[in-house]
C-alpha atoms as one frame of an Amber mdcrd trajectory, in Angstrom:
protein
  10.346  -5.956 -26.940   8.174  -2.864 -27.141   9.379   0.260 -25.278   6.629
   0.139 -22.651   6.929  -3.567 -21.866   7.725  -4.812 -18.382   8.732  -8.452
 -18.063   8.642 -10.652 -14.971  12.077 -11.159 -13.410  14.048 -14.402 -13.663
  15.292 -16.021 -10.439  17.903 -13.930  -8.594  21.440 -14.356  -9.881  23.033
 -13.912  -6.499  24.424 -10.489  -7.291  22.284  -8.697  -4.735  24.005  -8.424
  -1.385  21.714  -5.886   0.275  20.660  -7.099   3.715  17.187  -6.854   5.159
  17.096  -4.821   8.346  15.196  -2.294  10.331  14.890   1.201   8.954  13.312
   4.289  10.449   9.956   5.465   9.152  10.283   6.630   5.603  13.858   5.408
   5.064  14.184   3.321   1.914  16.291   0.191   1.901  19.486   0.223  -0.152
  19.309  -0.406  -3.874  19.554  -4.004  -4.989  21.978  -4.785  -7.791  21.050
  -6.704 -10.925  18.328  -5.873 -13.441  15.541  -8.418 -12.991  12.757  -6.235
 -14.407  13.087  -4.699 -17.846  11.910  -1.096 -17.837  11.823   1.370 -20.675
  13.349   4.102 -18.517  17.102   4.578 -18.148  18.364   5.016 -14.608  19.149
   8.661 -13.909  18.842  11.312 -11.247  15.231  11.700 -12.372  14.401   7.976
 -12.301  10.711   7.573 -11.414  10.639  11.207 -10.330   6.982  12.089 -11.008
   4.768  10.728  -8.243   1.015  10.824  -7.717  -0.739   9.743  -4.543  -4.184
   8.210  -5.023  -6.630   7.510  -2.209  -9.139   4.942  -3.510 -12.491   5.190
  -1.740 -15.737   3.310  -2.168 -18.968   3.555  -0.242 -20.233  -0.021  -0.580
 -17.715  -1.819   1.618 -18.874  -5.290   2.638 -17.430  -4.954   6.149 -18.199
  -1.285   6.835 -20.547   0.511   4.456 -19.864   4.219   4.090 -16.526   3.897
   5.893 -14.732   6.820   4.152 -17.363   9.254   5.458 -17.471   8.065   9.071
 -16.670  10.969  11.434 -13.360  10.823  13.311 -13.530  13.531  15.994 -15.587
  15.813  13.790 -13.995  15.205  10.390 -14.740  12.495   7.790 -12.128   9.748
   7.929 -11.085  10.320   4.328 -10.368  13.967   5.134  -8.105  12.851   7.984
  -6.210  10.605   5.585  -6.013  13.348   2.930  -4.607  15.872   5.386  -1.893
  13.452   6.515  -0.988  12.481   2.944  -0.686  16.140   1.912   2.269  16.422
   4.291   4.337  13.905   2.283   7.172  15.607   0.406   7.510  13.122  -2.476
   4.035  13.556  -3.971   3.641  15.850  -6.977  -0.137  15.465  -6.853  -2.730
  13.889  -4.557  -6.210  12.783  -5.638  -9.153  10.767  -4.348 -10.511   8.081
  -6.690 -14.104   7.079  -6.004 -17.233   5.715  -7.663 -19.588   7.384  -5.194
 -21.141  10.838  -5.559 -21.457  11.353  -1.798 -17.762  10.698  -1.258 -16.838
  12.928  -4.208 -18.969  15.810  -2.872 -17.469  15.448   0.597 -13.899  15.436
  -0.724 -14.391  18.434  -2.986 -15.849  20.215   0.028 -12.540  20.092   1.912
 -10.484  20.908  -1.195  -9.442  17.532  -2.542  -9.016  16.745  -6.226 -11.409
  13.929  -7.175 -11.341  11.439 -10.040 -14.569   9.523 -10.648 -14.031   5.841
 -11.364 -16.337   3.003 -12.326 -18.116   0.641  -9.959 -16.546  -2.309 -11.771
 -13.128  -1.843 -10.110 -12.506  -5.013  -8.126  -9.956  -3.542  -5.725  -8.005
  -0.413  -4.865  -5.228  -1.200  -7.327  -7.617  -1.300 -10.272  -9.239   1.917
  -9.067  -5.816   3.569  -8.936  -5.098   2.387 -12.463  -8.343   3.823 -13.828
  -7.694   7.127 -12.069  -4.158   7.211 -13.485  -5.503   6.896 -17.036  -7.785
   9.889 -16.457  -5.088  12.216 -15.134  -3.741  14.788 -17.570  -0.128  14.529
 -16.446   2.253  11.590 -16.898   3.477   9.971 -13.682   6.211   7.410 -13.005
   5.023   6.175  -9.611   1.528   5.755  -8.212   1.100   5.525  -4.432  -2.019
   3.731  -3.253  -2.851   5.387   0.071  -5.507   3.545   2.039  -8.353   5.849
   2.971  -8.957   3.950   6.215  -5.579   4.928   7.714  -6.400   8.357   9.195
  -3.118   8.391  11.159  -0.846   7.437   8.258   2.542   9.085   8.702   3.828
  11.190   5.789   7.307   9.719   6.294   5.947   6.269   5.463   4.506   7.552
   2.187   7.868   9.090   1.365   9.605   5.884   2.384   7.785   3.587  -0.027
   8.293   6.105  -2.845  12.035   6.321  -2.199  12.285   2.534  -1.944  10.797
   2.131  -5.422  12.939   4.916  -6.830  16.035   3.179  -5.438  15.130  -0.302
  -6.675  14.797  -0.497 -10.466  14.266  -4.272 -10.451  11.058  -3.930  -8.413
   7.673  -2.794  -9.740   5.986  -2.467  -6.361   6.949  -1.284  -2.878   5.180
  -1.402   0.447   5.760  -1.094   4.188   5.547  -3.344   7.221   5.862  -2.839
  10.949   6.117  -5.098  13.982   3.075  -7.284  14.619   1.555  -7.075  18.069
   0.938 -10.526  19.644  -2.754  -9.754  20.130  -3.133  -9.271  16.361  -1.587
 -12.610  15.426  -4.901 -14.390  14.809  -6.803 -11.397  13.381  -7.472 -11.999
   9.647  -7.906  -8.246   9.133  -4.248  -7.768  10.096  -2.256  -8.996   7.102
   1.123 -10.548   7.834   4.207 -10.497   5.626   7.486 -12.359   5.280  10.505
 -11.034   3.387  13.855 -12.325   2.206  17.186 -11.060   3.533  17.344  -8.367
   0.834  14.019  -6.815   1.707  11.881  -8.337  -1.044   8.447  -9.744  -0.232
   8.083 -13.516  -0.166   4.444 -13.827   0.875   1.476 -12.116   2.515  -1.240
 -13.883   4.499  -4.229 -13.258   6.704  -2.953 -16.097   8.861   0.145 -15.991
  11.022   3.344 -16.444   9.015   5.664 -18.077   9.594   3.657 -20.687  11.494
   5.700 -22.944  13.744   4.999 -26.577  14.582   3.884 -25.749  18.141   0.953
 -23.830  16.706   1.614 -20.991  19.134   2.855 -17.440  18.707   6.597 -17.273
  19.352   7.109 -14.182  21.557  10.719 -13.925  20.374  10.037 -13.991  16.628
   9.850 -10.642  14.764   6.533 -11.143  12.983   5.678  -8.438  10.454   2.385
  -6.616   9.931   1.641  -5.273   6.461   0.614  -1.637   6.293  -1.912  -0.871
   3.579   0.163   1.696   1.725   1.825   0.551  -1.503   3.412   2.142  -4.537
   3.677   0.900  -8.120   5.728   1.630 -11.191   3.150   3.357 -13.410   3.909
   1.138 -16.412   3.335  -1.957 -14.306   0.090  -0.556 -12.912  -1.269  -0.244
 -16.447  -0.803  -3.966 -17.101  -1.881  -5.123 -13.630  -5.602  -5.409 -14.520
  -4.684  -7.549 -17.539  -2.927 -10.133 -15.381  -5.081 -13.145 -14.618  -6.248
 -13.594 -11.053  -4.139 -16.146  -9.210  -5.066 -18.951  -6.791  -3.300 -17.514
  -3.746  -4.670 -14.046  -4.429  -8.223 -15.400  -4.549  -7.823 -17.659  -1.524
  -6.331 -14.954   0.723  -8.240 -12.074  -0.943  -5.007 -10.075  -1.097  -4.312
  -8.236  -4.334  -0.550  -7.980  -3.773  -0.285 -11.771  -4.110  -1.178 -11.466
  -7.795   1.986  -9.410  -8.223   4.153 -12.054  -6.576   2.469 -15.042  -8.226
   3.086 -13.515 -11.637   6.804 -13.299 -10.892   7.279  -9.596 -10.199   9.403
  -8.233  -7.379   8.158  -6.177  -4.467  10.399  -4.098  -2.213   9.490  -3.859
   1.455  10.602  -1.324   4.057  10.165  -1.823   7.770   9.011   1.176   9.740
   8.251   1.982  13.337   4.522   2.589  13.213   1.621   1.509  15.364  -1.002
   0.549  12.805  -4.395   2.144  13.261  -6.460   1.097  10.276 -10.250   1.228
  10.465 -11.667  -2.126   9.377 -14.835  -2.269  11.483 -17.123   0.253  13.251
 -15.482  -0.753  16.531 -12.136   0.571  15.298 -13.467   4.140  15.123 -13.641
   4.449  18.904 -10.073   3.101  19.177  -8.786   5.697  16.712 -10.548   8.538
  18.495  -9.154   7.381  21.832  -5.610   7.362  20.428  -6.069  10.815  18.904
  -7.292  12.240  22.230  -4.316  10.688  24.023  -2.017  12.388  21.519  -3.936
  15.650  21.712  -4.793  15.485  18.002  -7.864  17.341  16.804
């Protein structure tokens, strides 16, 4: 095995007794025992210590063209996201990765570091990977921070980083929160199910789990996936080389390619009211929330 190789994990051996439970925003779940992923890095106090946050941004969105530049109470949405992400304590560097000159000019105008990427990137993960290759410094963890989450909490960024640092048998970490009943049938609100150790089982645009009554169970703790995710940098480099998978293509969810190829994904649950901007109508909702909270 070459030093940089990461191999998919075999089935769990039963040695992991960590339970899945609620954690406060930013709190990582406990480390799982057993080495299911082979990494070239020995566990130490500095395990996965160098972290870069990348905000992938493209202009030509099919659902909302020019979304990163849409004004949110006087500031471009991507600036709102940048300012929130800068408050995270685990990031050694923060950059915007884009293929659009207008977005790059805007970001440089408010002081952001910008990495230009190609138009051929099929999703945010591939854009993060290309940006990582162009950075001068070596990083252990890459955090993909969605540019359409202008109210992202810094503690959540720190939480997914700490979860990956604490879980050497995972190559990916992400966050979920409670799903509101009114979002159950919204395909733009991605749902998630996890095992009792806090590892992802599946993500879907449909409601999961789906009971035989066909109705939302008001007593079931459905989970909503938040867009933020972090990757082991070595895994991110091989991600584009992995073949697309049937579930990934059917759901149009890039994290399913990770699971279908046998890699493990750690999930933390946080207390966060999701406010992603998926459509032009969401802008007014975000601005209303910000005014209620006296945010400018």
